[in-house]
Short mmCIF file of C-alpha atoms in Angstrom, two decimals:
data_model
loop_
_atom_site.label_atom_id
_atom_site.label_comp_id
_atom_site.label_asym_id
_atom_site.label_seq_id
_atom_site.Cartn_x
_atom_site.Cartn_y
_atom_site.Cartn_z
CA MET A 39 16.14 -5.70 -46.72
CA ALA A 40 12.83 -6.30 -48.36
CA GLY A 41 11.55 -3.23 -46.43
CA TYR A 42 14.44 -1.16 -47.89
CA VAL A 43 13.67 -2.15 -51.47
CA THR A 44 9.89 -1.49 -51.01
CA ASN A 45 10.97 1.90 -49.65
CA LEU A 46 12.93 2.65 -52.71
CA LEU A 47 10.22 1.57 -54.98
CA LEU A 48 7.55 3.72 -53.20
CA LEU A 49 9.95 6.70 -53.35
CA ALA A 50 10.49 6.22 -57.08
CA LEU A 51 6.67 6.04 -57.57
CA LEU A 52 6.31 9.28 -55.59
CA VAL A 53 8.86 11.14 -57.87
CA PHE A 54 7.03 9.70 -60.95
CA ILE A 55 3.68 11.08 -59.63
CA LEU A 56 5.36 14.47 -58.95
CA VAL A 57 6.61 14.73 -62.43
CA LEU A 58 3.24 13.94 -63.82
CA VAL A 59 1.59 16.55 -61.68
CA ILE A 60 3.93 19.16 -63.06
CA ARG A 61 3.34 18.15 -66.63
CA THR A 62 -0.42 17.62 -66.63
CA ARG A 63 -2.45 20.50 -67.68
CA ARG A 64 -6.02 19.34 -66.99
CA LEU A 65 -6.85 19.73 -63.43
CA PHE A 66 -9.02 16.78 -62.84
CA PRO A 67 -6.00 14.39 -63.38
CA VAL A 68 -3.87 16.63 -61.31
CA VAL A 69 -6.21 16.35 -58.25
CA VAL A 70 -6.41 12.51 -58.64
CA LEU A 71 -2.70 12.30 -58.96
CA ALA A 72 -2.41 14.26 -55.64
CA GLY A 73 -4.68 11.63 -54.06
CA ALA A 74 -2.49 8.91 -55.44
CA TYR A 75 0.47 10.66 -54.04
CA SER A 76 -1.06 10.68 -50.67
CA LEU A 77 -2.06 6.97 -50.87
CA VAL A 78 1.43 6.01 -51.87
CA SER A 79 2.90 7.91 -48.99
CA ALA A 80 0.42 6.12 -46.73
CA ALA A 81 1.98 2.83 -48.04
CA MET A 82 5.41 4.29 -47.19
CA PHE A 83 4.23 5.04 -43.66
CA VAL A 84 3.15 1.42 -43.06
CA ASN A 85 6.59 0.31 -44.36
CA LEU A 86 8.23 2.77 -41.85
CA ASP A 87 6.24 1.43 -38.96
CA ALA A 88 3.85 4.42 -38.64
CA VAL A 89 0.61 2.55 -38.98
CA ASP A 90 -1.60 5.23 -37.21
CA VAL A 91 -0.18 7.90 -39.55
CA ALA A 92 -0.76 5.52 -42.50
CA PHE A 93 -4.48 5.17 -42.01
CA THR A 94 -5.04 8.77 -41.14
CA GLU A 95 -3.14 9.89 -44.28
CA ALA A 96 -5.14 7.30 -46.39
CA ALA A 97 -8.52 8.56 -44.88
CA VAL A 98 -7.83 12.29 -44.54
CA GLY A 99 -5.02 13.03 -47.02
CA ALA A 100 -6.15 10.78 -49.86
CA GLY A 101 -9.85 10.73 -49.04
CA ILE A 102 -11.14 14.04 -47.69
CA SER A 103 -8.59 16.30 -49.40
CA THR A 104 -9.42 14.64 -52.81
CA VAL A 105 -13.13 15.10 -52.15
CA LEU A 106 -12.70 18.71 -51.14
CA PHE A 107 -10.63 19.42 -54.30
CA LEU A 108 -13.18 17.55 -56.54
CA ALA A 109 -16.19 19.55 -54.84
CA ALA A 110 -14.41 22.80 -55.51
CA MET A 111 -13.54 21.75 -59.12
CA ALA A 112 -17.39 21.65 -59.69
CA TYR A 113 -17.31 25.42 -59.75
CA LEU A 114 -14.00 25.96 -61.40
CA PRO A 115 -12.58 25.80 -64.92
CA GLY A 116 -11.15 22.26 -65.58
CA ILE A 117 -7.98 23.27 -67.46
CA GLU A 118 -4.98 25.28 -66.74
CA LYS A 119 -4.81 28.03 -69.33
CA THR A 120 -1.34 28.44 -70.52
CA PRO A 121 1.32 26.33 -68.64
CA PRO A 122 4.35 28.47 -67.52
CA GLU A 123 6.64 26.46 -69.65
CA ALA A 124 4.77 27.65 -72.78
CA LYS A 125 5.57 31.30 -71.83
CA GLY A 126 9.27 30.70 -72.26
CA ILE A 127 12.14 29.82 -69.99
CA GLY A 128 12.10 33.26 -68.30
CA HIS A 129 8.84 32.29 -66.54
CA ILE A 130 10.18 29.14 -64.75
CA LEU A 131 13.81 29.94 -64.45
CA PRO A 132 13.61 31.98 -61.25
CA ALA A 133 11.40 29.32 -59.56
CA LEU A 134 13.95 26.66 -60.74
CA ILE A 135 16.92 28.58 -59.42
CA ILE A 136 15.26 29.15 -56.01
CA CYS A 137 14.23 25.47 -55.69
CA ILE A 138 17.88 24.14 -56.64
CA ILE A 139 19.48 26.57 -54.17
CA ALA A 140 17.11 25.68 -51.40
CA GLY A 141 17.42 21.96 -52.24
CA LEU A 142 21.24 22.09 -52.16
CA LEU A 143 21.18 23.83 -48.82
CA LEU A 144 18.86 21.11 -47.41
CA VAL A 145 21.03 18.31 -48.91
CA ALA A 146 24.05 19.77 -47.16
CA ALA A 147 22.21 19.58 -43.95
CA ALA A 148 20.68 16.20 -44.49
CA ILE A 149 24.12 14.51 -45.33
CA GLU A 150 24.98 15.16 -41.62
CA LEU A 151 21.91 13.48 -40.28
CA PRO A 152 22.28 10.02 -38.65
CA PRO A 153 21.26 7.28 -41.18
CA VAL A 154 17.62 6.19 -41.32
CA GLY A 155 16.97 3.58 -38.58
CA ASP A 156 20.10 4.24 -36.59
CA PRO A 157 19.19 3.15 -32.97
CA THR A 158 21.62 5.60 -31.42
CA ALA A 159 20.22 8.69 -33.26
CA PRO A 160 19.35 11.57 -30.94
CA PRO A 161 15.38 11.23 -31.44
CA HIS A 162 15.64 7.65 -30.31
CA VAL A 163 17.53 8.15 -27.03
CA HIS A 164 15.74 11.31 -25.44
CA VAL A 165 12.18 11.05 -24.31
CA ALA A 166 10.79 8.27 -26.66
CA PRO A 167 12.18 5.28 -24.56
CA ARG A 168 10.33 6.62 -21.49
CA TYR A 169 7.01 6.67 -23.34
CA LEU A 170 7.66 3.21 -24.67
CA GLU A 171 8.75 1.68 -21.23
CA GLU A 172 6.38 3.40 -18.86
CA SER A 173 3.10 4.21 -20.69
CA GLY A 174 2.08 0.49 -20.73
CA SER A 175 2.06 -0.02 -16.96
CA PHE A 176 0.99 3.57 -16.30
CA LEU A 177 -2.00 3.99 -18.49
CA HIS A 178 -2.75 0.49 -19.81
CA ILE A 179 -3.12 1.52 -23.41
CA PRO A 180 -1.22 -0.76 -25.80
CA ASN A 181 -0.87 1.76 -28.66
CA VAL A 182 1.81 4.28 -27.55
CA VAL A 183 0.85 6.70 -30.34
CA THR A 184 -2.69 6.99 -28.89
CA THR A 185 -1.37 7.37 -25.32
CA VAL A 186 0.93 10.20 -26.26
CA LEU A 187 -1.71 11.90 -28.42
CA ALA A 188 -4.69 11.69 -26.10
CA SER A 189 -3.02 11.62 -22.73
CA TYR A 190 0.62 12.95 -22.48
CA ARG A 191 -0.07 15.63 -25.09
CA GLY A 192 -3.77 15.96 -24.80
CA PHE A 193 -3.54 19.87 -24.90
CA ASP A 194 -1.77 19.69 -28.22
CA THR A 195 -4.66 17.61 -29.57
CA PHE A 196 -7.10 20.03 -28.12
CA GLY A 197 -5.19 22.95 -29.88
CA GLU A 198 -5.48 20.93 -33.06
CA VAL A 199 -9.26 20.81 -32.64
CA VAL A 200 -9.32 24.57 -32.21
CA VAL A 201 -7.34 24.93 -35.37
CA VAL A 202 -9.82 22.85 -37.38
CA PHE A 203 -12.66 24.64 -35.75
CA THR A 204 -11.21 28.04 -36.81
CA ALA A 205 -10.54 26.82 -40.38
CA GLY A 206 -14.24 25.59 -40.62
CA LEU A 207 -15.35 28.99 -39.42
CA GLY A 208 -13.18 30.58 -42.02
CA VAL A 209 -14.53 28.46 -44.73
CA LEU A 210 -18.08 29.20 -43.63
CA VAL A 211 -17.47 32.91 -43.54
CA LEU A 212 -15.79 32.86 -46.99
CA LEU A 213 -18.52 30.72 -48.61
CA ALA A 214 -21.42 32.41 -46.96
CA GLY A 215 -23.80 33.41 -49.83
CA PHE A 216 -21.21 32.06 -52.29
CA THR A 217 -24.03 30.33 -54.53
CA ARG A 218 -26.01 33.54 -54.44
CA THR A 219 -22.98 35.58 -55.58
CA ALA A 220 -22.31 33.10 -58.35
CA ARG A 221 -25.79 33.42 -59.50
CA ILE A 222 -25.74 37.12 -59.56
CA ALA A 223 -22.48 37.18 -61.41
CA LYS A 224 -23.95 34.78 -63.99
CA SER A 225 -27.10 36.92 -64.36
CA GLY A 226 -24.80 40.01 -64.55
CA LYS A 227 -23.40 38.62 -67.91
CA THR A 228 -26.88 38.32 -69.34
CA GLY A 229 -27.43 42.01 -68.77
CA ILE A 230 -29.81 42.26 -65.82
CA ASP A 231 -27.58 44.49 -63.70
CA GLY A 232 -25.99 46.20 -66.72
CA GLY A 233 -27.21 49.54 -65.59
CA GLU A 234 -25.05 49.35 -62.51
CA GLY A 235 -21.85 49.42 -64.49
CA ASP A 236 -22.79 52.30 -66.76
CA ASP A 237 -22.58 55.08 -64.16
CA ALA A 238 -18.91 54.13 -63.60
CA MET B 170 33.15 6.10 -40.59
CA ILE B 171 31.85 4.73 -43.89
CA GLY B 172 32.43 5.62 -47.52
CA PRO B 173 30.39 8.46 -49.14
CA VAL B 174 28.42 5.99 -51.36
CA ALA B 175 27.31 4.00 -48.26
CA GLN B 176 26.48 7.31 -46.56
CA ILE B 177 24.32 8.44 -49.43
CA LEU B 178 22.49 5.01 -49.56
CA GLU B 179 21.91 5.33 -45.76
CA SER B 180 20.34 8.74 -46.01
CA TRP B 181 18.63 8.04 -49.36
CA ASN B 182 15.28 8.72 -47.85
CA TYR B 183 16.24 12.16 -46.87
CA LEU B 184 17.62 13.01 -50.17
CA VAL B 185 14.57 11.88 -52.17
CA VAL B 186 12.27 13.67 -49.78
CA ILE B 187 14.17 16.90 -50.38
CA ALA B 188 13.76 16.37 -54.10
CA LEU B 189 10.00 15.79 -53.58
CA MET B 190 9.74 18.89 -51.31
CA MET B 191 11.45 21.03 -53.86
CA GLY B 192 9.20 19.68 -56.51
CA GLY B 193 6.15 20.88 -54.53
CA LEU B 194 7.88 24.20 -53.90
CA PHE B 195 8.52 24.52 -57.69
CA ILE B 196 4.84 23.87 -58.42
CA VAL B 197 3.77 26.55 -55.82
CA ILE B 198 6.14 29.16 -57.33
CA SER B 199 6.07 28.45 -61.06
CA GLN B 200 2.48 27.50 -61.82
CA ASN B 201 -0.16 30.20 -62.39
CA ASN B 202 -3.14 28.05 -61.75
CA LEU B 203 -4.29 28.36 -58.14
CA VAL B 204 -5.68 24.81 -57.84
CA LYS B 205 -2.47 23.40 -58.96
CA LYS B 206 -0.58 25.67 -56.43
CA LEU B 207 -2.62 24.05 -53.80
CA VAL B 208 -1.90 20.58 -54.96
CA GLY B 209 1.86 21.58 -54.93
CA LEU B 210 1.37 22.79 -51.42
CA ALA B 211 -0.24 19.44 -50.39
CA ILE B 212 2.82 17.53 -52.12
CA PHE B 213 5.29 19.73 -50.21
CA GLN B 214 3.39 18.93 -46.94
CA THR B 215 3.24 15.21 -47.54
CA SER B 216 6.97 15.11 -48.30
CA VAL B 217 7.74 16.68 -44.92
CA PHE B 218 5.57 14.00 -43.30
CA ILE B 219 7.66 11.32 -45.01
CA PHE B 220 10.82 13.02 -43.62
CA TYR B 221 9.59 12.97 -40.06
CA ILE B 222 8.32 9.45 -40.30
CA SER B 223 11.87 8.41 -41.70
CA VAL B 224 13.50 10.09 -38.66
CA GLY B 225 11.31 8.02 -36.40
CA LYS B 226 12.11 4.59 -38.07
CA MET B 227 14.20 2.30 -35.98
CA ALA B 228 16.19 -0.49 -37.67
CA GLY B 229 14.61 -3.86 -36.99
CA GLY B 230 11.82 -2.22 -35.09
CA THR B 231 8.05 -2.60 -35.36
CA ALA B 232 4.99 -0.39 -34.93
CA PRO B 233 4.79 1.27 -31.48
CA ILE B 234 2.03 -0.97 -30.16
CA LEU B 235 3.02 -2.63 -27.03
CA THR B 236 3.36 -6.52 -27.06
CA ASP B 237 4.12 -8.87 -24.32
CA GLY B 238 7.58 -9.79 -25.66
CA PRO B 239 10.09 -7.97 -23.31
CA GLU B 240 12.76 -7.49 -25.94
CA THR B 241 10.60 -6.09 -28.80
CA LEU B 242 12.14 -2.99 -30.47
CA TYR B 243 9.74 -0.24 -31.31
CA SER B 244 9.94 2.64 -33.70
CA ASN B 245 9.78 6.11 -32.20
CA PRO B 246 6.18 7.14 -31.51
CA LEU B 247 6.74 10.89 -31.10
CA PRO B 248 7.32 11.77 -34.82
CA HIS B 249 4.05 9.79 -35.53
CA VAL B 250 2.07 11.80 -33.07
CA LEU B 251 3.31 15.17 -34.51
CA ILE B 252 2.45 14.16 -38.00
CA LEU B 253 -1.02 12.87 -37.11
CA THR B 254 -1.74 16.39 -35.96
CA ALA B 255 -0.13 17.91 -39.00
CA ILE B 256 -2.19 15.77 -41.40
CA VAL B 257 -5.49 17.04 -39.92
CA VAL B 258 -4.27 20.69 -39.84
CA GLY B 259 -3.18 20.15 -43.51
CA VAL B 260 -6.60 19.34 -44.53
CA ALA B 261 -7.94 22.36 -42.73
CA THR B 262 -5.58 24.60 -44.58
CA THR B 263 -6.44 22.90 -47.93
CA ALA B 264 -10.26 23.60 -47.23
CA LEU B 265 -9.57 27.27 -46.47
CA GLY B 266 -7.36 27.58 -49.55
CA LEU B 267 -9.99 26.05 -51.79
CA ALA B 268 -12.66 28.42 -50.31
CA LEU B 269 -10.48 31.32 -51.17
CA VAL B 270 -10.03 30.05 -54.77
CA LEU B 271 -13.80 29.72 -55.13
CA ARG B 272 -14.25 33.37 -53.94
CA ILE B 273 -11.40 34.48 -56.35
CA HIS B 274 -13.14 32.74 -59.20
CA ALA B 275 -16.57 34.30 -58.27
CA ALA B 276 -14.99 37.78 -58.21
CA PHE B 277 -12.52 37.70 -61.10
CA GLY B 278 -13.85 34.85 -63.27
CA SER B 279 -10.38 33.27 -63.46
CA ILE B 280 -8.14 31.13 -61.24
CA GLU B 281 -4.80 31.91 -63.02
CA ASP B 282 -2.92 34.34 -60.67
CA ASP B 283 -1.27 36.32 -63.47
CA GLU B 284 -4.81 37.11 -64.97
CA VAL B 285 -6.22 38.08 -61.43
CA LEU B 286 -3.23 40.38 -60.82
CA ALA B 287 -3.52 42.03 -64.22
CA MET B 288 -7.31 42.48 -63.60
CA LYS B 289 -6.62 44.03 -60.11
CA ALA B 290 -3.99 46.34 -61.62
CA GLU B 291 -6.48 47.42 -64.26
CA ALA B 292 -9.29 47.81 -61.80
CA ALA B 293 -7.04 50.06 -59.58
CA GLU B 294 -5.92 52.25 -62.49
CA PRO B 295 -9.16 54.31 -63.02
CA ARG B 296 -10.65 55.18 -59.53
CA ALA B 297 -14.11 54.05 -60.55
CA ARG B 298 -15.08 50.71 -59.15
CA ARG B 299 -17.04 48.31 -61.15
CA GLY B 300 -19.66 46.73 -58.97
CA GLY B 301 -19.31 45.61 -55.37
CA ASP B 302 -18.05 42.05 -55.95
CA MET B 303 -14.49 42.99 -56.66
CA GLY B 304 -14.23 45.39 -53.74
CA ASP B 305 -15.58 42.71 -51.37
CA ALA B 306 -12.99 40.18 -52.45
CA VAL B 307 -9.98 42.43 -52.20
#
């Protein structure tokens, strides 16, 4: 019961943070709020028995993501120019309609799902019991999540490493010579390459 | 089997997660600022994680770390494994998105998507290209 109440409180906190993110115009608070969102969801994961996910989310989602955002913010303007609300209802109405329709469709589907924690729900009766019962005597690793991640589904994890490598490669390619370009753009404003634009 | 109110209370997690997801989607669609769009994407993503972990929860269960007790009830480890992978991939996409935003800022001097689109339309109108930077980025 205490777990259920904690769950509700954390969900309420998440909704509160979301509303703040939508309403805040300065980007630094928005980024910090996104970090807080990750941290609160990590607390939720602990409450829902997913301890491995919780510390990954706290370290990677709330830590590394926020650091990446802050590092990028050093080069970017710190405030949103005109919030879409300021441009009149016509600017946010289509987005609102799309979100409400999609949300209602999802609610219609979610109502049919078995309740949270139901032991007879399909995900709990298929392959999970086998992992829980056999992995201990088979591989002698007490943490079942680690067993599945590194052993039963090792290729999945290998694919994940490839994805991260590709993303790192993409970032390197995109940012190669970035500081140089930024410097040229800055010096362009002071008129050094002004001649280049004249023949246009 | 049970009344509608009880049913809503039982699947409360799912309903709130859907609201959070739609909030993230709303940020992605409606906001012009690219950094805020990325934050919206991250919120959407985290909400999906909460959904998966809620599915894996077992009433009266504990974390799936094996103990000696024979009758211990564990939560489902499979959603946990899936989401561990998704969190790391999520950071990779965030990094790539931020790198793109930095390049867009270097090329256009703005991270508001309506301004960038207007500038692109303006640059495409006369055939003359102003400098190599903009051509590189497009």
